[in-house]
Tab-separated table of C-alpha atoms in Angstrom:
chain	number	residue	atom	x	y	z
A	1	MET	CA	10.606	151.356	-196.454
A	2	GLU	CA	6.864	151.566	-197.453
A	3	VAL	CA	4.997	154.742	-197.171
A	4	ILE	CA	2.674	153.372	-194.549
A	5	THR	CA	5.493	152.325	-192.493
A	6	LEU	CA	7.093	155.732	-192.633
A	7	LEU	CA	3.853	157.608	-191.718
A	8	MET	CA	3.025	155.158	-188.939
A	9	THR	CA	6.423	155.374	-187.469
A	10	ALA	CA	6.288	159.164	-187.621
A	11	ALA	CA	2.832	158.998	-185.930
A	12	THR	CA	4.044	156.824	-183.316
A	13	VAL	CA	7.030	158.915	-182.331
A	14	ALA	CA	5.152	161.998	-182.225
A	15	LEU	CA	2.121	160.766	-180.546
A	16	ALA	CA	4.311	159.062	-177.889
A	17	GLY	CA	6.005	162.409	-177.381
A	18	ILE	CA	2.833	164.360	-176.897
A	19	GLY	CA	1.054	161.761	-174.788
A	20	GLY	CA	4.129	161.558	-172.686
A	21	LEU	CA	4.083	165.267	-172.122
A	22	TYR	CA	0.517	165.238	-170.931
A	23	TYR	CA	1.292	162.200	-168.828
A	24	SER	CA	4.298	164.027	-167.312
A	25	TYR	CA	2.020	167.014	-166.330
A	26	ALA	CA	-0.416	164.714	-164.735
A	27	CYS	CA	2.000	162.724	-162.856
A	28	SER	CA	4.718	165.218	-161.746
A	29	VAL	CA	4.476	168.890	-162.983
A	30	MET	CA	0.901	169.725	-161.526
A	31	PRO	CA	1.340	167.600	-158.366
A	32	GLY	CA	4.599	169.317	-157.812
A	33	LEU	CA	3.355	172.697	-158.410
A	34	ARG	CA	0.167	171.934	-156.160
A	35	ALA	CA	2.516	172.335	-153.168
A	36	THR	CA	3.745	175.806	-154.016
A	37	ASP	CA	2.295	179.142	-153.048
A	38	ASP	CA	-0.053	181.073	-155.468
A	39	ALA	CA	2.556	183.583	-156.716
A	40	THR	CA	5.076	180.647	-157.429
A	41	PHE	CA	2.438	178.494	-159.043
A	42	VAL	CA	1.214	181.292	-161.470
A	43	SER	CA	4.867	182.378	-162.238
A	44	ALA	CA	5.927	178.753	-163.042
A	45	MET	CA	3.050	177.782	-165.076
A	46	SER	CA	3.218	181.100	-167.096
A	47	ARG	CA	6.871	180.398	-167.714
A	48	ILE	CA	6.203	176.943	-168.751
A	49	ASN	CA	3.409	178.072	-171.219
A	50	THR	CA	5.809	180.434	-172.826
A	51	ALA	CA	8.756	177.890	-172.815
A	52	ILE	CA	6.483	175.152	-174.608
A	53	GLN	CA	5.999	177.389	-177.664
A	54	ASN	CA	8.983	176.047	-179.543
A	55	PRO	CA	9.658	174.408	-182.777
A	56	VAL	CA	10.142	170.963	-181.186
A	57	PHE	CA	6.948	170.918	-179.432
A	58	ALA	CA	5.094	172.345	-182.450
A	59	LEU	CA	6.662	169.683	-184.773
A	60	SER	CA	5.273	166.860	-182.526
A	61	PHE	CA	2.158	168.579	-181.636
A	62	VAL	CA	1.196	169.122	-185.364
A	63	GLY	CA	3.335	166.166	-186.704
A	64	ALA	CA	1.263	163.666	-184.713
A	65	PHE	CA	-2.018	164.878	-186.253
A	66	LEU	CA	-0.421	165.055	-189.859
A	67	ALA	CA	1.184	161.548	-189.650
A	68	LEU	CA	-2.039	160.098	-188.271
A	69	ALA	CA	-4.145	161.646	-190.879
A	70	GLY	CA	-1.806	160.580	-193.567
A	71	SER	CA	-1.606	157.131	-192.274
A	72	ALA	CA	-5.373	156.762	-192.150
A	73	GLY	CA	-5.851	158.287	-195.479
A	74	PHE	CA	-3.229	155.933	-197.014
A	75	SER	CA	-4.638	153.009	-195.428
A	76	TRP	CA	-8.234	153.739	-196.531
A	77	ALA	CA	-7.101	154.451	-200.003
A	78	ASN	CA	-5.220	151.169	-200.211
A	79	GLY	CA	-7.728	148.938	-198.407
A	80	LEU	CA	-5.286	148.149	-195.743
A	81	ALA	CA	-6.518	146.468	-192.603
A	82	SER	CA	-5.000	149.347	-190.486
A	83	ALA	CA	-7.566	151.853	-191.731
A	84	LEU	CA	-10.083	151.692	-189.074
A	85	PRO	CA	-7.714	151.559	-186.061
A	86	LEU	CA	-5.778	154.387	-187.673
A	87	SER	CA	-9.093	156.384	-187.837
A	88	VAL	CA	-9.780	155.735	-184.289
A	89	SER	CA	-6.279	156.853	-183.353
A	90	LEU	CA	-6.751	160.127	-185.371
A	91	ALA	CA	-10.112	160.637	-183.809
A	92	CYS	CA	-8.777	160.386	-180.406
A	93	TYR	CA	-5.800	162.646	-180.987
A	94	THR	CA	-8.198	165.194	-182.730
A	95	ALA	CA	-10.030	165.313	-179.464
A	96	THR	CA	-6.879	166.070	-177.617
A	97	LEU	CA	-6.431	169.020	-180.034
A	98	VAL	CA	-9.996	170.321	-179.461
A	99	ILE	CA	-9.406	170.230	-175.704
A	100	THR	CA	-6.211	172.070	-176.026
A	101	PHE	CA	-7.587	174.801	-178.080
A	102	ALA	CA	-11.004	175.100	-176.414
A	103	ALA	CA	-9.835	174.625	-172.833
A	104	ASN	CA	-6.125	174.414	-172.054
A	105	ILE	CA	-4.928	177.508	-174.248
A	106	PRO	CA	-7.749	179.777	-173.103
A	107	LEU	CA	-6.863	178.898	-169.445
A	108	ASN	CA	-3.223	179.509	-170.021
A	109	ASN	CA	-4.085	182.799	-171.537
A	110	GLY	CA	-6.267	183.674	-168.548
A	111	LEU	CA	-3.392	182.685	-166.008
A	112	ASP	CA	-0.848	185.087	-167.995
A	113	GLN	CA	-3.329	187.874	-167.366
A	114	ALA	CA	-3.448	186.892	-163.751
A	115	SER	CA	0.433	186.854	-163.396
A	116	SER	CA	0.134	190.760	-163.277
A	117	GLY	CA	-2.784	190.780	-160.700
A	118	ASP	CA	-4.193	188.604	-158.108
A	119	ALA	CA	-2.158	185.228	-158.145
A	120	ALA	CA	-4.616	183.533	-155.801
A	121	ALA	CA	-7.667	184.348	-157.888
A	122	GLY	CA	-5.791	183.326	-161.061
A	123	ARG	CA	-4.706	180.038	-159.655
A	124	ARG	CA	-8.240	179.238	-158.508
A	125	ALA	CA	-9.567	180.084	-161.916
A	126	PHE	CA	-7.007	177.911	-163.642
A	127	GLU	CA	-5.536	174.890	-161.556
A	128	ARG	CA	-8.545	172.493	-161.196
A	129	ARG	CA	-10.075	173.166	-164.666
A	130	TRP	CA	-6.621	172.912	-166.586
A	131	THR	CA	-5.589	169.788	-164.651
A	132	ARG	CA	-8.828	168.049	-165.360
A	133	TRP	CA	-8.809	168.832	-168.995
A	134	ASN	CA	-5.178	167.663	-169.227
A	135	ILE	CA	-6.060	164.350	-167.683
A	136	HIS	CA	-8.524	163.934	-170.371
A	137	ARG	CA	-5.899	164.766	-172.904
A	138	THR	CA	-3.759	162.103	-171.370
A	139	TRP	CA	-6.305	159.433	-171.516
A	140	LEU	CA	-7.161	160.305	-175.068
A	141	SER	CA	-3.470	160.102	-176.012
A	142	LEU	CA	-3.233	156.633	-174.354
A	143	ALA	CA	-6.403	155.462	-176.306
A	144	ALA	CA	-4.783	156.909	-179.574
A	145	LEU	CA	-1.567	155.003	-178.910
A	146	ILE	CA	-3.479	151.890	-178.144
A	147	ALA	CA	-5.435	152.228	-181.550
A	148	LEU	CA	-2.209	152.773	-183.215
A	149	SER	CA	-0.710	149.655	-181.635
A	150	VAL	CA	-3.714	147.787	-183.163
A	151	ALA	CA	-3.042	149.253	-186.558
A	152	TRP	CA	0.621	148.073	-186.313
A	153	ALA	CA	-0.802	144.530	-185.586
A	154	ALA	CA	-3.206	144.815	-188.302
A	155	LEU	CA	-0.310	145.251	-190.790
A	156	GLY	CA	1.396	142.282	-189.110
A	157	GLN	CA	4.161	144.458	-187.814
A	158	PRO	CA	5.168	145.112	-184.009
């Protein structure tokens, strides 16, 4: 199997997993938690934020970036038609990382502090902003997957 095929396959699997995670939060986790009381919301999100810090998530989260960067770099270095769409995919995914580190993680940390204090205030400071940023990550992940699909097509592969 060619290097580009291996890199792009890894990128596809990792990106689909991460994009699916963001989508799941947007479609089910956050709407489900919306119906709970403040203490339950804060407790559940704090536990989820702790549980997600695991090797499987880390591999997908970092792996998507590394595989996209490797795919784009390999494509540019070898003059492949997939170079531009892979770079677009990488840019979109990088934007999700920026959002995660600049918005979602600080909000998670703030919510953890609220878990030992005023749950209602913690939830008010967290829920809307976190959900809005997650929706941006979801759309950017979708855009990254679309660009990755275009890259596959440019290589003449499904």
